XYZ file of C-alpha atoms in Angstrom:
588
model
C 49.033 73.958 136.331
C 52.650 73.065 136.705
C 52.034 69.281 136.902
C 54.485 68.466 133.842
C 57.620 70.905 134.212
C 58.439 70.413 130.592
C 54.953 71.209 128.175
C 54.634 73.960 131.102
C 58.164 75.285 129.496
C 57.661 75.151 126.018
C 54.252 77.761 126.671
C 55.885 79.687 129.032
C 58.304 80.127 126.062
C 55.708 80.726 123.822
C 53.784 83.270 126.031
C 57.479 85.379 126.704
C 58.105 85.757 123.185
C 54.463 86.709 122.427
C 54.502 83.968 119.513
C 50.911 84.096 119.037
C 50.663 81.710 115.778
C 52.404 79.293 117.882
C 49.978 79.407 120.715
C 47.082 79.174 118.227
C 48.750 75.681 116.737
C 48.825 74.334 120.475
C 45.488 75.749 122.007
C 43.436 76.933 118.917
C 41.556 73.254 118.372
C 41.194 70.214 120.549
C 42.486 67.029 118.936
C 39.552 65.258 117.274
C 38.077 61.864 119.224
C 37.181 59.545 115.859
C 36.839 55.936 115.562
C 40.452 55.266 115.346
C 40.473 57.203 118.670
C 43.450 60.025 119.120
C 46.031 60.228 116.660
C 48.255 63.347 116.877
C 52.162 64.172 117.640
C 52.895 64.714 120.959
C 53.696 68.133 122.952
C 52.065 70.897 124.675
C 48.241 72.255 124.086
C 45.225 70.599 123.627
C 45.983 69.935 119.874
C 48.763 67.365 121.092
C 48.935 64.374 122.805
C 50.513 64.750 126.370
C 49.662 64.211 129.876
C 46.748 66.575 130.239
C 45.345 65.605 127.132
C 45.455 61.770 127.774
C 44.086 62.731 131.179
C 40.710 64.032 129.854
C 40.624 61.617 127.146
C 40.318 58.862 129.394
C 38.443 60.764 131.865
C 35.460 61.553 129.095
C 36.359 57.559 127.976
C 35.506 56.079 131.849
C 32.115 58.180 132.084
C 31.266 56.885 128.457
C 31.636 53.235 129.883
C 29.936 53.817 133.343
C 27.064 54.888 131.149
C 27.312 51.610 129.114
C 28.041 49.071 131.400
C 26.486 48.150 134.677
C 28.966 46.240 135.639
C 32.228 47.916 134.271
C 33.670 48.152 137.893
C 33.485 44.401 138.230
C 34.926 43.852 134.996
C 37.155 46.123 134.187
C 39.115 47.295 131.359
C 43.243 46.219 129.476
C 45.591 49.456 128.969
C 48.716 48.399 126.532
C 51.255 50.412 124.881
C 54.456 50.590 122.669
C 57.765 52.219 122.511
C 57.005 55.551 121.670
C 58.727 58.493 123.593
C 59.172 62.335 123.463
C 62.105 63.824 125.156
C 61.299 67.322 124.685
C 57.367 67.299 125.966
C 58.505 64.187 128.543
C 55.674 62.277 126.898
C 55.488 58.682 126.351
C 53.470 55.948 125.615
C 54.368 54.340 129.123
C 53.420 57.351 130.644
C 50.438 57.929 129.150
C 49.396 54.333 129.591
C 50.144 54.548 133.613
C 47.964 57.671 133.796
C 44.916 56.246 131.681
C 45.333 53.483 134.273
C 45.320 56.117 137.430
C 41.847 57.471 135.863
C 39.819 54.599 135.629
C 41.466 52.866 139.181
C 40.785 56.166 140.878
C 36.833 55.870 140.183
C 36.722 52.240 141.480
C 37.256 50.671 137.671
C 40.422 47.375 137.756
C 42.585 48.115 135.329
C 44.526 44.829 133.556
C 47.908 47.648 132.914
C 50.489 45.453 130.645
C 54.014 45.799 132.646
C 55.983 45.986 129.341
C 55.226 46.836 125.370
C 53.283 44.422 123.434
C 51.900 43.983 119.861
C 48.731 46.237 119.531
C 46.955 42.653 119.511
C 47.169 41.671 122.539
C 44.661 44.464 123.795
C 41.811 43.067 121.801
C 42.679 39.665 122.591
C 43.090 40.012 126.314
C 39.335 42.267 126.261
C 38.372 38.604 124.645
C 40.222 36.357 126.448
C 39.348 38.090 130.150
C 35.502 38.940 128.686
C 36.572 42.872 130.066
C 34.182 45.906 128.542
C 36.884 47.837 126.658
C 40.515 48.263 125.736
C 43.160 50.886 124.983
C 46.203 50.814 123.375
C 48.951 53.472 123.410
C 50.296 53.364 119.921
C 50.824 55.669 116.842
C 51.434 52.547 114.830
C 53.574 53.342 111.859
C 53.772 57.157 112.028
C 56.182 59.738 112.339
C 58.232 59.451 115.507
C 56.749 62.298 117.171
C 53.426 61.234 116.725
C 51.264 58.986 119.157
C 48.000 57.500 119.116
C 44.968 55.901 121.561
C 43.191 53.167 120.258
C 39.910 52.049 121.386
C 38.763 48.840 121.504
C 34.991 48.003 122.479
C 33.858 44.802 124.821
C 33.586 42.549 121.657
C 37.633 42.724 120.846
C 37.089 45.029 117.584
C 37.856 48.629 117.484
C 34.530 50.708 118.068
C 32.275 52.102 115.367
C 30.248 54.559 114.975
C 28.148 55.791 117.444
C 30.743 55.159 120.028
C 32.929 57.734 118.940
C 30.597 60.664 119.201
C 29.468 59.506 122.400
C 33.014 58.879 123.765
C 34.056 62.811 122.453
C 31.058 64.422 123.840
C 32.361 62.317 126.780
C 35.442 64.243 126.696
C 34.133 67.704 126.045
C 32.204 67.269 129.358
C 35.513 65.788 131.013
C 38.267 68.869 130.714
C 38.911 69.509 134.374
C 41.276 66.827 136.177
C 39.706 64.812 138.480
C 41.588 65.175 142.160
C 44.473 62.864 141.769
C 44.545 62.861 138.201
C 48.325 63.492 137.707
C 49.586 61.193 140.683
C 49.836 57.851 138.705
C 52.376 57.140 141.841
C 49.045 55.716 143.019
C 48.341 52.741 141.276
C 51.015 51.156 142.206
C 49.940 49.891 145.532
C 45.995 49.595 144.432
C 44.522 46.152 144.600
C 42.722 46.992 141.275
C 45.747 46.812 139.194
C 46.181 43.553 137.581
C 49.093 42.938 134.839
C 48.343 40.399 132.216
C 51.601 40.033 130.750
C 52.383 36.592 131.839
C 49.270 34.900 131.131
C 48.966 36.337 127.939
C 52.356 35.925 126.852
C 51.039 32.270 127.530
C 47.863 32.392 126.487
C 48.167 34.026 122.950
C 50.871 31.730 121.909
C 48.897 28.617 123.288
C 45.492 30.447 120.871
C 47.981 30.972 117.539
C 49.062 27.196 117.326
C 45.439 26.361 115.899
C 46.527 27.684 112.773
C 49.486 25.512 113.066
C 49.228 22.697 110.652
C 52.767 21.402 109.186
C 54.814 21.004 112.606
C 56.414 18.236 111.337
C 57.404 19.875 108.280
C 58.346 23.098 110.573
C 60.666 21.084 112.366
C 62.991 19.703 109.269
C 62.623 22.687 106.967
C 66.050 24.304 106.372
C 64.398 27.446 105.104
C 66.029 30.550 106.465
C 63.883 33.716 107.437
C 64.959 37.399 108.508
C 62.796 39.374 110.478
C 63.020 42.736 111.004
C 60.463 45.162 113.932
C 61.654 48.163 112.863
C 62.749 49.377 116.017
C 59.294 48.672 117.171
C 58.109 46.470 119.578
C 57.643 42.780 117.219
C 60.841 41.177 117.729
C 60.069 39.180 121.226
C 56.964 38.298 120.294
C 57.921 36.646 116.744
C 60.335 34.926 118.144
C 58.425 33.562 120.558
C 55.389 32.877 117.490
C 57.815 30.982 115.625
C 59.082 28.674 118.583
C 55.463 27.807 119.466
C 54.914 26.781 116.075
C 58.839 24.567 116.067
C 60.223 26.995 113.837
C 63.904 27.488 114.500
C 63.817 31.305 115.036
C 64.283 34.304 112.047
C 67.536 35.774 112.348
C 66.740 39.358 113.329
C 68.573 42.707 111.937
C 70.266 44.000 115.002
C 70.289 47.071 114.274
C 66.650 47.119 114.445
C 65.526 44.700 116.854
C 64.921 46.721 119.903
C 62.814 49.184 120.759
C 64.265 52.769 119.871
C 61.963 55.436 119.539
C 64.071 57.758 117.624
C 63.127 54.934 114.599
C 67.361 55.813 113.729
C 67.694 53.944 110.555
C 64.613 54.611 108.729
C 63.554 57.604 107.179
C 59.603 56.317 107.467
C 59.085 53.855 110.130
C 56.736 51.971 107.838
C 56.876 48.566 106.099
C 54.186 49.769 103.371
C 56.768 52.021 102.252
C 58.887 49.409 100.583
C 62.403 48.714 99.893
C 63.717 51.917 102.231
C 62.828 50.554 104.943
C 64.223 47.304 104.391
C 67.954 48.022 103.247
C 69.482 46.413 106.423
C 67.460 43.350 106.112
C 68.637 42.604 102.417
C 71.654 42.827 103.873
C 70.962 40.735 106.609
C 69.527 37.923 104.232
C 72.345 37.945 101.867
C 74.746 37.568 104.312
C 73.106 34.622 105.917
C 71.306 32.814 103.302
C 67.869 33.632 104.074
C 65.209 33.818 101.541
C 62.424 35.419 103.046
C 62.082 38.661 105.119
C 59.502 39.560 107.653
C 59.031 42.841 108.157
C 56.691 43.997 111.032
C 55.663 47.778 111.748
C 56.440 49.102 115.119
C 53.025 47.937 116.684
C 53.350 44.773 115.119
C 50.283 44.567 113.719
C 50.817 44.950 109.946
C 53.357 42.730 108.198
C 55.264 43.182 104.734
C 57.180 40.290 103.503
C 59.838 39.985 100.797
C 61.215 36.721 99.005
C 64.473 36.518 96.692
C 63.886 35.777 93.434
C 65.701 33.227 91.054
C 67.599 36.278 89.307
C 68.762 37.407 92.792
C 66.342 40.361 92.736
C 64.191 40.735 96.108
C 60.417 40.750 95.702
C 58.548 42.902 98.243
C 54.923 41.493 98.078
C 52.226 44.130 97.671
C 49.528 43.861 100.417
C 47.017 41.894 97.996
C 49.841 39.277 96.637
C 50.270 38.672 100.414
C 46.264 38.838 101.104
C 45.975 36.436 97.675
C 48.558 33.664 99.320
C 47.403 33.535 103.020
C 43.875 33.247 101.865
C 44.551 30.730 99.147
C 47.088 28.841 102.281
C 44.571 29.263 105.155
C 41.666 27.568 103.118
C 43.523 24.994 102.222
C 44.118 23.953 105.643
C 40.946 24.230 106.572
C 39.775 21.960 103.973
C 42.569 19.016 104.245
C 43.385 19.512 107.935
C 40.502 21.251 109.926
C 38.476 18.995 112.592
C 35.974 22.163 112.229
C 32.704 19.712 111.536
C 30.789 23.280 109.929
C 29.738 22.664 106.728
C 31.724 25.513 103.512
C 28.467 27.237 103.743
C 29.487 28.476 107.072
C 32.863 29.539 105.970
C 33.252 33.227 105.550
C 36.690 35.277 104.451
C 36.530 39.249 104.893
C 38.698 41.812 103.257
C 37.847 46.010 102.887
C 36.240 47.439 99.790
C 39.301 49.128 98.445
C 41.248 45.945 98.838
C 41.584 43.031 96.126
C 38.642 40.266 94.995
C 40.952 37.441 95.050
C 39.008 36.280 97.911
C 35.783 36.503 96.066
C 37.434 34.498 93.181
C 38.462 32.310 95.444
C 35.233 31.819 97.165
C 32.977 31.905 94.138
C 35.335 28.740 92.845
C 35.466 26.921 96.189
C 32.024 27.645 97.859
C 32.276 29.482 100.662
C 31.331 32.669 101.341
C 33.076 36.159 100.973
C 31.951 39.551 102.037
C 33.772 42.899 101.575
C 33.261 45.767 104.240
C 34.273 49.560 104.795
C 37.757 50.663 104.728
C 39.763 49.798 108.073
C 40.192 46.678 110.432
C 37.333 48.303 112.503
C 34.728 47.178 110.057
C 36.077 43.786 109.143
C 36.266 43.101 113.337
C 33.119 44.350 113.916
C 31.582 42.023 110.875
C 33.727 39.000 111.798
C 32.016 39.295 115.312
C 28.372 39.047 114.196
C 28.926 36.421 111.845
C 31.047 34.249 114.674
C 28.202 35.002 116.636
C 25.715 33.346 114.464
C 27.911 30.221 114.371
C 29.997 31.078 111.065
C 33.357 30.395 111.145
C 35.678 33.589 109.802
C 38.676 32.000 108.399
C 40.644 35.479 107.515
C 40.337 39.143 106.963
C 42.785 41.173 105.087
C 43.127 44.867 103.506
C 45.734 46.318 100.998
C 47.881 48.162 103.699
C 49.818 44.857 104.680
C 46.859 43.971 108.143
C 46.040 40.453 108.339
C 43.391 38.785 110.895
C 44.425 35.121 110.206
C 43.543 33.747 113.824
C 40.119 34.228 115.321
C 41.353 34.530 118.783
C 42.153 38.670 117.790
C 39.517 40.539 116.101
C 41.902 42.881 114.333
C 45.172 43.078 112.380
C 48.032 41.114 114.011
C 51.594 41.067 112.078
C 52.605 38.017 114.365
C 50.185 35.448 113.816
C 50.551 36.390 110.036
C 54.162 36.141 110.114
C 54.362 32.548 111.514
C 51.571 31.472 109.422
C 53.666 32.960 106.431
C 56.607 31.331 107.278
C 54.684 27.807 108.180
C 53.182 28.683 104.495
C 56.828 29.206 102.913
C 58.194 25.887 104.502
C 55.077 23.897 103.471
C 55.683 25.217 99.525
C 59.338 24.704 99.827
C 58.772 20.783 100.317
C 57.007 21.108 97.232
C 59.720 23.012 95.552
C 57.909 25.903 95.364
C 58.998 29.623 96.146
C 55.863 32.353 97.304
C 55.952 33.998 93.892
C 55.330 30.827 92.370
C 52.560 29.893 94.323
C 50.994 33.348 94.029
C 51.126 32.853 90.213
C 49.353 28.852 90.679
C 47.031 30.858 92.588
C 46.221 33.730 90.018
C 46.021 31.404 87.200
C 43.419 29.149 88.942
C 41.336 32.307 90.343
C 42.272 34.536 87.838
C 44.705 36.926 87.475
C 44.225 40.225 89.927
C 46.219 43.021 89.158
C 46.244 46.046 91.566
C 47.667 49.108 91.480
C 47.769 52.250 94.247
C 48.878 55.654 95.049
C 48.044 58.592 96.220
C 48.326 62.410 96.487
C 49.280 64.837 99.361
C 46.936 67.950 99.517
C 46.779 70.158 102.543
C 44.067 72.086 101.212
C 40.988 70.904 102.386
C 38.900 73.207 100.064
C 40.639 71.878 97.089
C 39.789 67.894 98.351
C 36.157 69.246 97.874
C 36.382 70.649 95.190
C 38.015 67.846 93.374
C 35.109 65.263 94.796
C 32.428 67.997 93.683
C 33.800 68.241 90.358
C 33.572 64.169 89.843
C 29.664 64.212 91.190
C 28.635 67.032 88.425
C 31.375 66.205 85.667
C 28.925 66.022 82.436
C 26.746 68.169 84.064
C 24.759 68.928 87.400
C 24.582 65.775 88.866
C 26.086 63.886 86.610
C 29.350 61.843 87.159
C 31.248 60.931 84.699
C 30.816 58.234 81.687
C 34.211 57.863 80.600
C 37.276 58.241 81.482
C 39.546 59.480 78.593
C 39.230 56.366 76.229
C 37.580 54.001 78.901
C 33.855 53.661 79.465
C 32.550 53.865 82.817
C 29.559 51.167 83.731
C 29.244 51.582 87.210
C 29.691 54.444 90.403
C 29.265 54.010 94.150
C 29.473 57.055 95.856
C 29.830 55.985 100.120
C 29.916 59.820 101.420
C 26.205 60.358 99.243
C 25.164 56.937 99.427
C 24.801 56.572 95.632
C 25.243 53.538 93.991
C 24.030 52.935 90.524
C 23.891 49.059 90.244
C 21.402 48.396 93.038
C 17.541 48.331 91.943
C 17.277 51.666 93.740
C 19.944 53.060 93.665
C 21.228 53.151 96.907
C 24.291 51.924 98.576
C 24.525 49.045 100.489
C 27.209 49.621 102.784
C 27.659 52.351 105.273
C 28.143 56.011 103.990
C 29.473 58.780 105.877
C 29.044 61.968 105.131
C 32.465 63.181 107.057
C 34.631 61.461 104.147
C 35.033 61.230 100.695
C 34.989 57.890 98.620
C 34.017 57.382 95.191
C 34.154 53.999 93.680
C 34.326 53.419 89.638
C 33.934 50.554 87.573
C 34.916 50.172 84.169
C 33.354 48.179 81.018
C 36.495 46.820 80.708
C 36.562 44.940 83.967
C 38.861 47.616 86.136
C 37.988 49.325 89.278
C 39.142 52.193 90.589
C 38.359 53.816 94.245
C 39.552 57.312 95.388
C 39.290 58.114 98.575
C 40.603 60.777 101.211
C 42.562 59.226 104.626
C 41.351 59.437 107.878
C 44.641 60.143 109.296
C 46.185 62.034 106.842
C 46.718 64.669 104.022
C 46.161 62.242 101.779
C 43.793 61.600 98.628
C 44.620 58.060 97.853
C 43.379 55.828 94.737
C 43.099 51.589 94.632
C 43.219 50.356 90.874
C 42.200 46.701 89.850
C 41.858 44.570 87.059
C 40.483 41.028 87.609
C 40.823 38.469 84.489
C 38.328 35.179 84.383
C 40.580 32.221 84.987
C 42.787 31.033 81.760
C 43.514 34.883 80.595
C 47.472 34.742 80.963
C 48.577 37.530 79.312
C 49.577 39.177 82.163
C 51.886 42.389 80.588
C 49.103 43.087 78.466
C 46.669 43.458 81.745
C 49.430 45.214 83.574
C 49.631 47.392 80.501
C 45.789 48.057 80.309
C 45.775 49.078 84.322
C 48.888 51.608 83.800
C 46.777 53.004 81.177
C 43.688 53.621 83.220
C 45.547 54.452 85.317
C 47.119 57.590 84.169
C 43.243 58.157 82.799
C 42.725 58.295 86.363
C 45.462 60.888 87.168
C 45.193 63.202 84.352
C 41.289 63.195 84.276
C 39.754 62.625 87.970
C 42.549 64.158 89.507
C 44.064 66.546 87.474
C 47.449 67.611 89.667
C 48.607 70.400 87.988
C 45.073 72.531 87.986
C 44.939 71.082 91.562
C 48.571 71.779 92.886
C 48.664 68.428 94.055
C 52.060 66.872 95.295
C 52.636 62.574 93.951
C 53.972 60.207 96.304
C 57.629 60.271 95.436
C 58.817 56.756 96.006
């Protein structure tokens, strides 16, 4: 079992010093298969990611596909991944990537193996583009630099759902030993079955994006300076590229930051969502150059935060809803005064998740077309956008709170560089108009309405106590019973998606998807607030979403922000209670 010299070390290590609780963390539990696929640091033992472990995964993957398509060996299937790399266990998302490949070449299966890093969406849009049964993307995203991730992405370009997930880890538990030349990824080198995409899509995706380009005159002239910033991920290439296909002279990006560096050296977080941290050097940056507005991608690219300065010289870093509230608003706009899309507004459809904001639905309500919410997580609002585009609709955008944004139909997920050029097409449109983002958002709030959102969460590594906090809020006045108020605020409403409960449907049952396996509560208040906690997927994390939405022509917007800071800390000291429940804030 010496294939990798280095994860074979750290046990033998492990096994002369007899450090059992050591051993238990690597081999005690196999790292769970969910929808969002693997998701794990990397190192030795089944409980991490690393050569063996990727090995089966894909193994248990390729038999789930044989299984489901007939004709996945004429087909075939995209592999992508980022910059992510472990000295110590000698994994890597290169690596791992090559020896997914090896698996699914060795049973007969071509493989369409990127030759460099890429954006996380460019695998769904190449399993679209090439019409291939599956992708997978080697990426932990926004974590942790030790961590790394497999994504899964199904033949219709969204990430899979349920079933798929059970079937593709009982898949896997039936997969453990390595097939014959499992570890020699040597092999694929020479096969005839390995294709690399890189070219065409690099072509291809930029060609797709310039649909949603609608000001190219305006592009060309504007004298508005941007700063982007990948976060030592893999965006900066790519946006670059984005903003020259739409005649954008290009951002000026933070060097410091603009390659690919897995050690993620001047950030504590490599994570846009995290705010001003993580964007010290490109302040900087803009000051020093004149910019305005800063782009701020996550190390896959896919999510995007964005920051504008402000007449008083202050930066503002726009929360995930302000941005979701201004590319909706921009995107709708365009299609109305610029699309040669013949479908009539009843056909029009905008997506975001249910613990995101209702802008959209404002917006829609006002303007006519429709708006649906779905489940937490890009999965769900790819998934939807599919069936409707199948029945003719046109999906215009998708959005959710934690900065993802599906502005081009051409990738059925979140894509930070579509959204960034669209941004800064957006921000060079409003600037003929002398108008900044900020202004525009508020224009947009007071013809909508004003939506105010606020959201945090806890840390809690006690799984017990998550329980028992979600028990306590299903029997609070009693067995049963959840709660009416909440301190000095009524409560006229409660969907409950892990029992299903929902108490403002005729029979009281929920209309979207539960699951059992997590916790989400949603509450709705007589005074027009809502409030969702909810536990992460990926994480120790119980987080809650706050809103308040005003009818159009209620300005008195400290008074609402005052009203949700109050509910708020209702919320904290009543639902949550931290100190009975030893639970840690978010310290900023």
């Amino acid at each position: 079992y010496q294939q990798n010299p280095k994860t074979y070390a750290i046990v033998k290590q492990l096994l002369a010093e007899g450090n059992a609780g050591e051993l238990q963390k690597y081999f005690g539990s196999r790292m769970e298969f969910g929808t969002a696929g693997l998701r794990a640091a990397m190192g030795a033992g089944i409980s991490h990611m690393n050569d063996l472990t990727i090995i089966q995964t894909t193994q248990g993957f390729c038999k789930y596909l044989e299984k489901n398509f007939s004709d996945l060996k004429k087909r075939g299937v995209v592999i992508g991944f980022d910059a992510r790399a472990d000295l110590s266990s000698g994994g890597s998302s290169k690596r791992f990537a090559r020896l997914a490949a090896n698996t699914f070449i060795s049973q007969g299966v071509p493989v369409y193996l990127f030759s460099d890093i890429i954006p996380t969406p460019f695998v769904p849009y190449t399993v679209t583009h090439l019409k291939l049964c599956a992708g997978i993307m080697v990426t932990a995203s926004h974590n942790p630099k030790q961590d790394n991730g497999y994504k899964v992405y199904w033949e219709n370009g969204a990430q899979i759902i349920s079933p798929h997930d059970k079937g593709i880890a009982q898949a896997i538990e039936e997969s453990q030993e390595p097939w014959p030349q499992a570890w020699d990824d040597k092999l694929i080198d020479s096969s005839l079955m390995l294709h690399d995409p890189y070219a065409m899509v690099n072509k291809e995706y930029f060609k797709d994006i310039q649909k949603q380009c609608f000001y190219r005159n305006i592009n060309k002239e504007t004298n508005l300076k941007f700063v982007h910033t990948s976060v030592h991920g893999v965006g900066h290439k790519f946006v670059q590229l984005a903003f020259k296909a739409f005649d954008l002279s290009p951002p000026f990006a933070v060097p410091e930051q603009k390659d690919p560096d897995p050690d993620f050296p001047t950030v504590k977080y490599p994570n846009p969502e995290e705010g001003k941290g993580v964007l010290t050097l490109s302040f900087a940056l803009a000051e020093k150059d004149g910019a305005r507005i800063i782009l701020a991608n996550d190390p896959d690219a896919d999510r995007l935060a964005v920051a504008e300065k402000q007449e008083s010289g202050e930066w503002k870093v726009f929360s995930g809803n302000e941005l979701g509230a201004l590319l909706g608003w921009w995107i709708f706009s365009c299609w109305k005064n610029n699309s040669r899309d013949t479908r009539a507004i009843k056909d029009i459809y905008m997506l975001s998740s249910t613990v995101s904001s209702k802008i959209l639905r404002a917006i829609a309500l006002k303007e006519g077309f429709h708006f649906e919410e779905t489940l937490t997580g890009f999965k769900w609002m790819g998934n939807r956008a599919k069936q409707l585009m199948d029945q003719g609709k046109a999906v215009l955008f998708a959005f959710e709170e934690a900065i993802g944004y599906m502005c081009c139909p051409a990738v059925l997920d979140k894509d930070g560089v579509s959204a960034a050029v669209i941004t800064a097409e957006m921000a060079s449109f409003l600037a003929t108009r002398n108008l900044s983002l900020s202004q525009q958002l508020k224009a947009v709030y007071d013809e909508y309405g004003f939506h105010i959102t606020k959201a945090s969460y806890f840390i809690c590594h006690d799984p017990k106590v998550i329980q028992q906090l979600f028990d306590n809020l299903r029997n609070f006045d009693g067995k049963n019973m959840y709660p009416k108020s909440c301190g000095r605020f009524k409560v006229s409403g409660i969907r409950d998606l892990t029992t299903g409960y929902d108490s403002s449907q005729p029979d009281q049952k929920a209309i979207l998807p539960t699951s059992k396996s997590s916790q989400m509560i949603t509450f709705t208040f007589a005074n027009g607030g809502v409030a969702t906690m909810r536990t992460s997927g990926t994480e120790p994390k119980i987080k809650y979403y706050s809103e308040l939405c005003a009818p159009p022509g209620n300005s008195d917007v400290e008074q609402l922000k005052k009203e949700l800071d109050e509910l708020v800390n209702a919320l904290e000291k009543h639902f949550f209670q931290p100190e009975k429940n030893k639970l840690q804030r978010k310290t900023e």
